[in-house]
Each structure stands twice: as C-alpha cells, then as structure tokens.
mmCIF file of C-alpha atoms in Angstrom:
data_model
loop_
_atom_site.group_PDB
_atom_site.id
_atom_site.type_symbol
_atom_site.label_atom_id
_atom_site.label_comp_id
_atom_site.label_asym_id
_atom_site.label_seq_id
_atom_site.Cartn_x
_atom_site.Cartn_y
_atom_site.Cartn_z
ATOM 1 C CA UNK A 1 -0.290 -0.245 -0.168
ATOM 2 C CA UNK A 2 2.721 2.372 1.259
ATOM 3 C CA UNK A 3 4.285 1.899 -2.071
ATOM 4 C CA UNK A 4 1.490 2.284 -4.185
ATOM 5 C CA UNK A 5 0.822 6.040 -2.334
ATOM 6 C CA UNK A 6 4.176 6.696 -3.072
ATOM 7 C CA UNK A 7 4.177 5.851 -6.643
ATOM 8 C CA UNK A 8 0.543 7.743 -6.830
ATOM 9 C CA UNK A 9 2.801 10.604 -5.397
ATOM 10 C CA UNK A 10 5.822 10.969 -7.872
ATOM 11 C CA UNK A 11 3.275 10.611 -10.548
ATOM 12 C CA UNK A 12 1.852 13.713 -9.992
ATOM 13 C CA UNK A 13 5.290 15.822 -8.719
ATOM 14 C CA UNK A 14 5.932 18.424 -10.920
ATOM 15 C CA UNK A 15 9.559 18.774 -12.479
ATOM 16 C CA UNK A 16 11.311 21.557 -11.334
ATOM 17 C CA UNK A 17 10.775 25.216 -13.358
ATOM 18 C CA UNK A 18 13.522 26.023 -15.428
ATOM 19 C CA UNK A 19 15.618 28.807 -14.946
ATOM 20 C CA UNK A 20 14.489 31.990 -16.681
ATOM 21 C CA UNK A 21 16.864 34.077 -18.456
ATOM 22 C CA UNK A 22 14.881 37.475 -19.784
ATOM 23 C CA UNK A 23 16.490 40.005 -22.141
ATOM 24 C CA UNK A 24 15.277 44.246 -22.409
ATOM 25 C CA UNK A 25 15.756 44.204 -26.085
ATOM 26 C CA UNK A 26 15.410 48.034 -27.502
ATOM 27 C CA UNK A 27 16.480 47.330 -31.350
ATOM 28 C CA UNK A 28 14.586 46.104 -33.830
ATOM 29 C CA UNK A 29 13.773 42.502 -35.878
ATOM 30 C CA UNK A 30 16.133 42.981 -38.385
ATOM 31 C CA UNK A 31 19.104 43.561 -36.091
ATOM 32 C CA UNK A 32 17.907 41.083 -33.247
ATOM 33 C CA UNK A 33 18.913 37.855 -36.223
ATOM 34 C CA UNK A 34 22.415 38.435 -35.112
ATOM 35 C CA UNK A 35 21.888 37.654 -31.837
ATOM 36 C CA UNK A 36 21.710 33.697 -30.358
ATOM 37 C CA UNK A 37 17.539 33.873 -28.965
ATOM 38 C CA UNK A 38 17.609 30.343 -28.979
ATOM 39 C CA UNK A 39 18.696 30.899 -25.231
ATOM 40 C CA UNK A 40 16.591 33.389 -23.964
ATOM 41 C CA UNK A 41 13.206 32.366 -22.169
ATOM 42 C CA UNK A 42 12.063 35.942 -22.503
ATOM 43 C CA UNK A 43 12.667 38.912 -24.523
ATOM 44 C CA UNK A 44 11.236 42.577 -22.706
ATOM 45 C CA UNK A 45 11.385 44.870 -25.998
ATOM 46 C CA UNK A 46 11.614 48.332 -24.622
ATOM 47 C CA UNK A 47 9.769 50.316 -24.342
ATOM 48 C CA UNK A 48 6.542 52.094 -25.277
ATOM 49 C CA UNK A 49 5.206 54.922 -23.578
ATOM 50 C CA UNK A 50 1.900 57.074 -22.464
ATOM 51 C CA UNK A 51 0.060 59.003 -25.082
ATOM 52 C CA UNK A 52 -2.514 60.529 -22.595
ATOM 53 C CA UNK A 53 -4.058 57.339 -20.668
ATOM 54 C CA UNK A 54 -2.855 54.464 -23.207
ATOM 55 C CA UNK A 55 -0.287 52.544 -23.716
ATOM 56 C CA UNK A 56 1.597 53.215 -27.079
ATOM 57 C CA UNK A 57 3.877 52.900 -29.559
ATOM 58 C CA UNK A 58 6.373 55.809 -30.179
ATOM 59 C CA UNK A 59 5.774 55.877 -33.793
ATOM 60 C CA UNK A 60 4.477 53.092 -36.338
ATOM 61 C CA UNK A 61 7.974 52.213 -37.138
ATOM 62 C CA UNK A 62 8.298 50.424 -33.445
ATOM 63 C CA UNK A 63 4.890 48.835 -33.979
ATOM 64 C CA UNK A 64 6.698 47.234 -37.029
ATOM 65 C CA UNK A 65 9.777 46.448 -35.191
ATOM 66 C CA UNK A 66 8.009 44.331 -32.526
ATOM 67 C CA UNK A 67 5.790 42.411 -35.491
ATOM 68 C CA UNK A 68 8.898 41.289 -36.892
ATOM 69 C CA UNK A 69 10.841 40.025 -33.375
ATOM 70 C CA UNK A 70 7.349 38.363 -33.046
ATOM 71 C CA UNK A 71 8.193 36.592 -36.254
ATOM 72 C CA UNK A 72 11.659 35.759 -35.607
ATOM 73 C CA UNK A 73 10.534 34.224 -32.238
ATOM 74 C CA UNK A 74 8.684 32.090 -34.252
ATOM 75 C CA UNK A 75 11.060 31.107 -36.252
ATOM 76 C CA UNK A 76 14.339 30.450 -34.181
ATOM 77 C CA UNK A 77 12.507 30.215 -30.526
ATOM 78 C CA UNK A 78 8.986 29.640 -30.428
ATOM 79 C CA UNK A 79 9.170 28.571 -26.524
ATOM 80 C CA UNK A 80 10.114 32.118 -26.192
ATOM 81 C CA UNK A 81 7.857 34.942 -24.931
ATOM 82 C CA UNK A 82 7.795 38.393 -25.919
ATOM 83 C CA UNK A 83 6.772 41.041 -23.845
ATOM 84 C CA UNK A 84 5.966 44.994 -24.054
ATOM 85 C CA UNK A 85 7.807 47.463 -21.475
ATOM 86 C CA UNK A 86 6.149 51.009 -20.185
ATOM 87 C CA UNK A 87 8.441 52.971 -19.394
ATOM 88 C CA UNK A 88 11.770 52.767 -18.977
ATOM 89 C CA UNK A 89 14.448 56.294 -17.318
ATOM 90 C CA UNK A 90 13.110 58.859 -18.333
ATOM 91 C CA UNK A 91 9.985 56.909 -20.332
ATOM 92 C CA UNK A 92 7.858 57.271 -17.417
ATOM 93 C CA UNK A 93 6.914 61.687 -16.939
ATOM 94 C CA UNK A 94 3.554 61.470 -16.549
ATOM 95 C CA UNK A 95 2.774 57.960 -15.005
ATOM 96 C CA UNK A 96 2.426 59.311 -11.538
ATOM 97 C CA UNK A 97 -0.354 61.476 -12.680
ATOM 98 C CA UNK A 98 -2.202 59.516 -15.137
ATOM 99 C CA UNK A 99 -2.294 56.856 -12.900
ATOM 100 C CA UNK A 100 -3.803 58.933 -10.014
ATOM 101 C CA UNK A 101 -7.097 58.404 -11.280
ATOM 102 C CA UNK A 102 -9.051 54.902 -11.003
ATOM 103 C CA UNK A 103 -10.347 55.603 -14.898
ATOM 104 C CA UNK A 104 -7.043 56.591 -16.436
ATOM 105 C CA UNK A 105 -5.644 53.028 -14.584
ATOM 106 C CA UNK A 106 -8.272 51.170 -15.868
ATOM 107 C CA UNK A 107 -8.309 52.833 -19.547
ATOM 108 C CA UNK A 108 -4.596 52.061 -19.594
ATOM 109 C CA UNK A 109 -5.140 48.216 -18.399
ATOM 110 C CA UNK A 110 -7.607 47.919 -21.447
ATOM 111 C CA UNK A 111 -4.860 49.831 -24.149
ATOM 112 C CA UNK A 112 -2.503 46.986 -23.150
ATOM 113 C CA UNK A 113 -4.782 43.963 -23.232
ATOM 114 C CA UNK A 114 -5.557 45.076 -26.873
ATOM 115 C CA UNK A 115 -2.140 45.468 -27.977
ATOM 116 C CA UNK A 116 -1.316 42.440 -26.702
ATOM 117 C CA UNK A 117 -4.073 40.765 -29.083
ATOM 118 C CA UNK A 118 -2.836 42.189 -32.040
ATOM 119 C CA UNK A 119 1.120 41.922 -31.880
ATOM 120 C CA UNK A 120 0.334 37.852 -30.433
ATOM 121 C CA UNK A 121 3.066 39.111 -27.942
ATOM 122 C CA UNK A 122 3.190 37.241 -24.549
ATOM 123 C CA UNK A 123 2.238 40.084 -21.227
ATOM 124 C CA UNK A 124 3.375 43.719 -20.043
ATOM 125 C CA UNK A 125 6.535 43.896 -17.947
ATOM 126 C CA UNK A 126 5.859 48.241 -16.215
ATOM 127 C CA UNK A 127 9.124 49.571 -16.254
ATOM 128 C CA UNK A 128 7.595 52.476 -14.022
ATOM 129 C CA UNK A 129 11.185 54.155 -12.312
ATOM 130 C CA UNK A 130 9.782 55.230 -9.199
ATOM 131 C CA UNK A 131 6.327 55.303 -7.664
ATOM 132 C CA UNK A 132 6.419 57.159 -4.801
ATOM 133 C CA UNK A 133 9.550 58.099 -4.889
ATOM 134 C CA UNK A 134 12.344 60.768 -7.086
ATOM 135 C CA UNK A 135 13.284 59.292 -10.418
ATOM 136 C CA UNK A 136 14.666 61.341 -13.684
ATOM 137 C CA UNK A 137 14.751 64.989 -12.432
ATOM 138 C CA UNK A 138 11.834 67.348 -12.827
ATOM 139 C CA UNK A 139 9.197 64.018 -12.810
ATOM 140 C CA UNK A 140 6.304 64.071 -10.653
ATOM 141 C CA UNK A 141 6.411 61.605 -8.216
ATOM 142 C CA UNK A 142 3.617 61.174 -4.918
ATOM 143 C CA UNK A 143 3.368 59.411 -1.721
ATOM 144 C CA UNK A 144 -0.424 58.266 -3.625
ATOM 145 C CA UNK A 145 2.124 56.329 -6.111
ATOM 146 C CA UNK A 146 2.276 53.180 -4.025
ATOM 147 C CA UNK A 147 -1.572 52.153 -4.211
ATOM 148 C CA UNK A 148 -1.938 53.362 -7.555
ATOM 149 C CA UNK A 149 0.664 51.036 -8.258
ATOM 150 C CA UNK A 150 -0.908 48.228 -6.403
ATOM 151 C CA UNK A 151 -4.417 49.386 -8.216
ATOM 152 C CA UNK A 152 -2.705 49.313 -11.828
ATOM 153 C CA UNK A 153 -1.129 45.700 -11.011
ATOM 154 C CA UNK A 154 -4.632 44.801 -9.507
ATOM 155 C CA UNK A 155 -6.529 46.455 -12.887
ATOM 156 C CA UNK A 156 -4.107 44.340 -15.514
ATOM 157 C CA UNK A 157 -4.568 41.128 -14.221
ATOM 158 C CA UNK A 158 -8.037 41.267 -14.090
ATOM 159 C CA UNK A 159 -8.231 42.678 -17.592
ATOM 160 C CA UNK A 160 -5.678 40.574 -19.268
ATOM 161 C CA UNK A 161 -5.913 37.136 -16.938
ATOM 162 C CA UNK A 162 -4.218 34.495 -16.455
ATOM 163 C CA UNK A 163 -2.803 33.853 -19.748
ATOM 164 C CA UNK A 164 -0.354 37.205 -20.236
ATOM 165 C CA UNK A 165 2.548 37.758 -17.978
ATOM 166 C CA UNK A 166 2.703 40.701 -16.123
ATOM 167 C CA UNK A 167 6.237 41.536 -14.301
ATOM 168 C CA UNK A 168 7.471 44.793 -12.905
ATOM 169 C CA UNK A 169 11.008 46.309 -13.309
ATOM 170 C CA UNK A 170 12.007 46.865 -9.119
ATOM 171 C CA UNK A 171 14.979 49.225 -8.140
ATOM 172 C CA UNK A 172 17.815 47.371 -6.546
ATOM 173 C CA UNK A 173 18.183 49.871 -3.614
ATOM 174 C CA UNK A 174 16.477 50.158 0.165
ATOM 175 C CA UNK A 175 14.650 53.650 -0.902
ATOM 176 C CA UNK A 176 12.926 51.307 -3.312
ATOM 177 C CA UNK A 177 12.286 48.352 -1.575
ATOM 178 C CA UNK A 178 11.288 50.490 1.694
ATOM 179 C CA UNK A 179 8.898 53.109 -0.403
ATOM 180 C CA UNK A 180 7.776 51.947 -3.522
ATOM 181 C CA UNK A 181 5.821 48.624 -3.185
ATOM 182 C CA UNK A 182 2.858 47.061 -1.576
ATOM 183 C CA UNK A 183 4.719 43.785 -1.591
ATOM 184 C CA UNK A 184 2.378 41.552 -0.100
ATOM 185 C CA UNK A 185 -0.544 43.070 -2.354
ATOM 186 C CA UNK A 186 1.406 42.781 -5.517
ATOM 187 C CA UNK A 187 4.136 40.060 -5.557
ATOM 188 C CA UNK A 188 0.478 37.113 -5.692
ATOM 189 C CA UNK A 189 -0.675 38.842 -8.883
ATOM 190 C CA UNK A 190 2.489 38.921 -11.156
ATOM 191 C CA UNK A 191 4.758 36.181 -12.776
ATOM 192 C CA UNK A 192 8.288 37.654 -11.840
ATOM 193 C CA UNK A 193 9.440 40.922 -10.379
ATOM 194 C CA UNK A 194 12.850 41.787 -12.846
ATOM 195 C CA UNK A 195 15.626 43.435 -10.059
ATOM 196 C CA UNK A 196 17.332 46.357 -11.580
ATOM 197 C CA UNK A 197 20.359 45.310 -9.965
ATOM 198 C CA UNK A 198 22.737 47.674 -11.566
ATOM 199 C CA UNK A 199 23.469 51.402 -11.138
ATOM 200 C CA UNK A 200 23.191 50.607 -8.033
ATOM 201 C CA UNK A 201 26.574 53.024 -8.217
ATOM 202 C CA UNK A 202 24.775 55.617 -10.944
ATOM 203 C CA UNK A 203 25.323 58.625 -13.307
ATOM 204 C CA UNK A 204 24.710 61.339 -9.969
ATOM 205 C CA UNK A 205 27.294 59.506 -8.011
ATOM 206 C CA UNK A 206 30.384 61.499 -7.602
ATOM 207 C CA UNK A 207 31.903 58.795 -5.686
ATOM 208 C CA UNK A 208 33.033 55.470 -7.843
ATOM 209 C CA UNK A 209 31.694 51.935 -6.773
ATOM 210 C CA UNK A 210 29.912 48.823 -8.524
ATOM 211 C CA UNK A 211 27.490 49.657 -10.248
ATOM 212 C CA UNK A 212 26.028 45.882 -10.535
ATOM 213 C CA UNK A 213 27.462 44.540 -7.514
ATOM 214 C CA UNK A 214 26.577 41.093 -6.015
ATOM 215 C CA UNK A 215 27.539 41.487 -2.345
ATOM 216 C CA UNK A 216 27.575 44.395 0.007
ATOM 217 C CA UNK A 217 30.819 45.438 1.151
ATOM 218 C CA UNK A 218 32.557 48.118 3.907
ATOM 219 C CA UNK A 219 32.123 51.256 1.882
ATOM 220 C CA UNK A 220 28.881 50.098 -0.480
ATOM 221 C CA UNK A 221 25.972 48.041 1.275
ATOM 222 C CA UNK A 222 23.813 48.433 -2.414
ATOM 223 C CA UNK A 223 24.092 44.951 -3.623
ATOM 224 C CA UNK A 224 21.996 42.097 -5.126
ATOM 225 C CA UNK A 225 22.279 39.905 -2.059
ATOM 226 C CA UNK A 226 20.898 43.545 0.045
ATOM 227 C CA UNK A 227 18.183 43.724 -2.638
ATOM 228 C CA UNK A 228 17.279 40.168 -2.418
ATOM 229 C CA UNK A 229 17.282 39.375 1.451
ATOM 230 C CA UNK A 230 15.719 41.976 2.411
ATOM 231 C CA UNK A 231 12.487 40.993 -0.400
ATOM 232 C CA UNK A 232 12.659 37.311 1.090
ATOM 233 C CA UNK A 233 12.421 38.390 4.360
ATOM 234 C CA UNK A 234 9.601 40.083 3.323
ATOM 235 C CA UNK A 235 7.344 37.295 2.338
ATOM 236 C CA UNK A 236 8.565 37.666 -1.402
ATOM 237 C CA UNK A 237 8.793 34.105 -2.987
ATOM 238 C CA UNK A 238 12.168 33.250 -4.715
ATOM 239 C CA UNK A 239 10.774 32.348 -6.991
ATOM 240 C CA UNK A 240 9.304 35.240 -8.558
ATOM 241 C CA UNK A 241 12.554 37.211 -7.863
ATOM 242 C CA UNK A 242 15.294 37.318 -11.235
ATOM 243 C CA UNK A 243 18.402 39.509 -10.516
ATOM 244 C CA UNK A 244 19.645 41.961 -13.001
ATOM 245 C CA UNK A 245 22.867 42.599 -14.944
ATOM 246 C CA UNK A 246 24.371 44.639 -16.834
ATOM 247 C CA UNK A 247 25.732 44.267 -20.306
ATOM 248 C CA UNK A 248 27.541 48.005 -19.770
ATOM 249 C CA UNK A 249 29.819 49.771 -17.709
ATOM 250 C CA UNK A 250 30.001 52.646 -16.124
ATOM 251 C CA UNK A 251 33.137 54.695 -16.169
ATOM 252 C CA UNK A 252 34.044 57.751 -14.145
ATOM 253 C CA UNK A 253 37.597 59.920 -15.476
ATOM 254 C CA UNK A 254 39.994 61.916 -12.376
ATOM 255 C CA UNK A 255 39.759 59.069 -10.596
ATOM 256 C CA UNK A 256 43.110 59.189 -8.105
ATOM 257 C CA UNK A 257 45.043 55.950 -8.031
ATOM 258 C CA UNK A 258 43.665 55.118 -4.496
ATOM 259 C CA UNK A 259 42.587 51.720 -4.506
ATOM 260 C CA UNK A 260 42.879 50.909 -7.781
ATOM 261 C CA UNK A 261 40.613 53.733 -8.606
ATOM 262 C CA UNK A 262 37.406 52.145 -6.264
ATOM 263 C CA UNK A 263 35.856 54.225 -3.912
ATOM 264 C CA UNK A 264 37.341 57.586 -5.080
ATOM 265 C CA UNK A 265 35.907 60.740 -6.609
ATOM 266 C CA UNK A 266 35.286 61.245 -9.937
ATOM 267 C CA UNK A 267 32.866 62.238 -12.612
ATOM 268 C CA UNK A 268 30.634 60.045 -14.925
ATOM 269 C CA UNK A 269 31.399 60.005 -18.339
ATOM 270 C CA UNK A 270 30.012 57.423 -20.848
ATOM 271 C CA UNK A 271 30.248 54.020 -20.872
ATOM 272 C CA UNK A 272 30.912 51.029 -22.675
ATOM 273 C CA UNK A 273 29.385 48.143 -24.407
ATOM 274 C CA UNK A 274 29.866 44.629 -23.466
ATOM 275 C CA UNK A 275 30.852 44.311 -27.276
ATOM 276 C CA UNK A 276 33.190 46.967 -27.419
ATOM 277 C CA UNK A 277 35.285 45.752 -24.065
ATOM 278 C CA UNK A 278 38.147 44.329 -26.575
ATOM 279 C CA UNK A 279 38.475 47.591 -28.312
ATOM 280 C CA UNK A 280 37.940 49.739 -25.327
ATOM 281 C CA UNK A 281 39.511 47.941 -21.626
ATOM 282 C CA UNK A 282 41.864 45.517 -22.306
ATOM 283 C CA UNK A 283 45.778 45.849 -21.277
ATOM 284 C CA UNK A 284 46.376 47.276 -24.980
ATOM 285 C CA UNK A 285 44.120 50.232 -24.090
ATOM 286 C CA UNK A 286 45.856 51.104 -20.739
ATOM 287 C CA UNK A 287 43.176 49.033 -18.864
ATOM 288 C CA UNK A 288 44.138 46.739 -16.252
ATOM 289 C CA UNK A 289 41.246 44.466 -15.078
ATOM 290 C CA UNK A 290 40.825 44.144 -11.034
ATOM 291 C CA UNK A 291 38.794 41.467 -9.431
ATOM 292 C CA UNK A 292 36.361 42.134 -5.700
ATOM 293 C CA UNK A 293 36.481 38.918 -3.974
ATOM 294 C CA UNK A 294 33.850 40.784 -1.282
ATOM 295 C CA UNK A 295 31.600 41.814 -4.088
ATOM 296 C CA UNK A 296 31.844 39.106 -6.895
ATOM 297 C CA UNK A 297 32.322 42.194 -9.109
ATOM 298 C CA UNK A 298 35.170 43.590 -11.905
ATOM 299 C CA UNK A 299 36.119 47.210 -11.798
ATOM 300 C CA UNK A 300 38.946 48.218 -14.779
ATOM 301 C CA UNK A 301 41.723 51.232 -14.081
ATOM 302 C CA UNK A 302 43.481 52.732 -16.418
ATOM 303 C CA UNK A 303 46.086 54.804 -14.215
ATOM 304 C CA UNK A 304 47.400 56.958 -17.076
ATOM 305 C CA UNK A 305 44.181 58.280 -18.254
ATOM 306 C CA UNK A 306 42.486 58.098 -14.912
ATOM 307 C CA UNK A 307 39.412 56.761 -15.772
ATOM 308 C CA UNK A 308 37.399 53.675 -14.009
ATOM 309 C CA UNK A 309 35.046 51.311 -15.761
ATOM 310 C CA UNK A 310 32.678 49.249 -13.541
ATOM 311 C CA UNK A 311 30.898 46.253 -14.866
ATOM 312 C CA UNK A 312 29.265 42.588 -15.077
ATOM 313 C CA UNK A 313 31.935 40.326 -17.066
ATOM 314 C CA UNK A 314 31.877 36.638 -17.519
ATOM 315 C CA UNK A 315 33.119 36.367 -14.341
ATOM 316 C CA UNK A 316 30.659 38.465 -12.428
ATOM 317 C CA UNK A 317 28.030 36.617 -14.501
ATOM 318 C CA UNK A 318 28.923 32.939 -13.625
ATOM 319 C CA UNK A 319 28.958 34.393 -9.480
ATOM 320 C CA UNK A 320 25.259 35.509 -10.248
ATOM 321 C CA UNK A 321 23.883 33.156 -11.811
ATOM 322 C CA UNK A 322 25.487 30.495 -9.128
ATOM 323 C CA UNK A 323 23.755 32.999 -6.419
ATOM 324 C CA UNK A 324 20.727 32.443 -8.290
ATOM 325 C CA UNK A 325 20.984 28.841 -7.892
ATOM 326 C CA UNK A 326 21.812 28.893 -4.377
ATOM 327 C CA UNK A 327 19.239 30.905 -3.279
ATOM 328 C CA UNK A 328 16.289 28.985 -5.715
ATOM 329 C CA UNK A 329 15.889 32.638 -7.847
ATOM 330 C CA UNK A 330 13.336 32.476 -10.668
ATOM 331 C CA UNK A 331 16.091 33.392 -12.964
ATOM 332 C CA UNK A 332 18.380 36.167 -14.079
ATOM 333 C CA UNK A 333 17.731 39.702 -16.857
ATOM 334 C CA UNK A 334 19.903 41.989 -17.927
ATOM 335 C CA UNK A 335 19.682 45.050 -19.577
ATOM 336 C CA UNK A 336 19.935 45.151 -22.884
ATOM 337 C CA UNK A 337 20.732 42.693 -25.526
ATOM 338 C CA UNK A 338 21.995 45.578 -28.051
ATOM 339 C CA UNK A 339 25.215 45.356 -25.894
ATOM 340 C CA UNK A 340 26.291 42.024 -25.829
ATOM 341 C CA UNK A 341 28.312 40.269 -28.605
ATOM 342 C CA UNK A 342 26.189 38.501 -30.698
ATOM 343 C CA UNK A 343 28.514 35.789 -30.487
ATOM 344 C CA UNK A 344 30.697 34.526 -27.834
ATOM 345 C CA UNK A 345 28.675 37.122 -25.710
ATOM 346 C CA UNK A 346 27.835 37.406 -21.603
ATOM 347 C CA UNK A 347 24.362 35.911 -23.054
ATOM 348 C CA UNK A 348 26.307 32.447 -23.636
ATOM 349 C CA UNK A 349 27.977 32.667 -20.663
ATOM 350 C CA UNK A 350 25.176 33.367 -18.206
ATOM 351 C CA UNK A 351 23.278 30.480 -20.300
ATOM 352 C CA UNK A 352 26.123 27.972 -19.996
ATOM 353 C CA UNK A 353 26.573 28.767 -16.361
ATOM 354 C CA UNK A 354 22.545 28.138 -15.929
ATOM 355 C CA UNK A 355 23.033 25.081 -17.425
ATOM 356 C CA UNK A 356 25.474 23.798 -15.257
#
C-alpha cells in the first residue's frame, strides 16, 4: 500500500521550473537576428510609453519592429515569450499623474490588452522609475503612487486574465524596496519581479563603486544580495525574484589611483557596451582588470588616463548565476541585448552557467 501511495505521489510531482533568462531589447527585428535568441526564455521589447492614459508605440515603425521580433521568435525560438514594456528611465514622465485616477488606470489596462492581442505578444513588464520616490529630475511623484501602483497591477491582472505574463522592473536599492511597492499586495498578482540590481552606483554618483555588485562591502551597502535578502524577509517568494546583470560598464574620469580607482571621487562619463570591451578596456588601451572577491565584481582602471570602469563580466555573471541557484530564485535578466557581443557574448556565458 505504501509503495502504491508513493507511486501515485511521484506520478503527480511537478518537475522543477527552469530558470528564466530574460533580456531587455530596444532594437528592431533585423538587428535581433544576429543574436542567439535561442538562449533566452523571454525578451522584453523596450519601450512603449503613455499617450494620454493609454499605452502606445512611439511611432508606427516601432510597432513594425515588434511584429518583426515576434515573427523571428516564431521562426527561431517559439517557446520564448515576448513582452512589451512601459517606461524606462526617463520614459515614465506622466505615470504618476496619469495613474492617479481609477479611470485612467483602467483605460491603460484596456489598451495593454488590445496591444497584446493585436501583436500576439505574451504580456507586459512595467518599468515605472519610480512610484513614490524621485526618479529622473523633474518627473512628478506622489505618496499616493504606491497605492495607485497596486491598483494598476490589480486592474492589469483582472483585465488580461492569467493568459498573459505580468512583471515589473524594481529598483534594486533600499529606498525603492522600503517605499515604492506594497509587496504583500502586488507579489501574488505578478509572474516575476525583475530586480534592477545594476546602476546601484549611477550617473549621479560622485564617488566610484561597483554599479552591479553581487555582495555588499564596508563602503557600499547596495548590492544584489542586499536587495534579494530584504525581499525574502518581506515574504516575496524566491521563485518570483529575477536578479539583474548589466551588459555595459559605467565609467568615471579624473579618478585617483588610490585603491586602483575604487571608492574615489570622479566625474561620470560615457560607458562602454560589452561588445566594445575588447576595443576599449584592455591592457593595450591602458586598462587593468581587478576582481573584488568581497563584492564578486570586476572593475577596470587606467592609471595614465585616470579612468575607472565598473561592470559585469564573465566572472561576475557566473557568480550571479551561482547565487541565483543557491537561493532558488526565478532567473536572471539583463539590460540589454544590443550591448552584448552577438557571438561569444555575456548571454552565452549566462546560459552556459545556468545549464551547469
């Protein structure tokens, strides 16, 4: 009898859900064809924006770009889901006032469903930077954003039903975690939470650091681990958390050589995409790479030019994937695919590490 019961139990056991590998992408279908999209479980088309109280493409060409992407997905990776995304940094200027009314929130939800149906896409990712707290300079925000964001999520889920994916991009820093989201109310309604555990040292920072550190260190609390552990303590299920990686560096100029440029004052300047690392961040260009075994993060320093670059690289990507597995998280995502090398890029490193 016991053996029979065990057999019945095992026959109904569900296989472990595979980890998601999610890439944000702001390009078109033609450019996408150069990348190994077979390695992705999800691609997030970035970005659509508000037009009044509805979600809209910036122009007709962007709609055609999305349709090309869907066609390419159907041809090369039918199991990959394609989501549309609202906002982005600088792309949600009217979100706070528009989402302040129930009528507008419902109109937005209706417009999302219509776009999903007409483009045959699989869901939406909300990238409102940020509810309740300051985002881009001059963008309005309100203490009411938190409740309005909750209601927006509820209306989207009710309007779209369970057929479509619903996720949002969450700031990976303390203030966002503490103030922007009602985690208990929102988490059950979304498929996943994409943690922007990059830009933790950002373009407004006057002191260098690791912009996408895995672990905290004495001089920098903000990190992937700091973000994840807070959310786990708040009761967010591990399998709904997707940690973020950066396929680009952030660069500071006029950085002193002390500590090889780390924790030094400087002026933020243009970053470098991973696909250009071999042209711009190598010893031939005067850069030396340094691994921080506490933060599990890499930075580059050029003593002659006093340039400091902080980034993800193959070593830090592998460390993040190992962390994802250690805590049973839902997956790993990155900004963005256009910044990767189409061949032997960070996406390939990521996928290989996930499969190990």
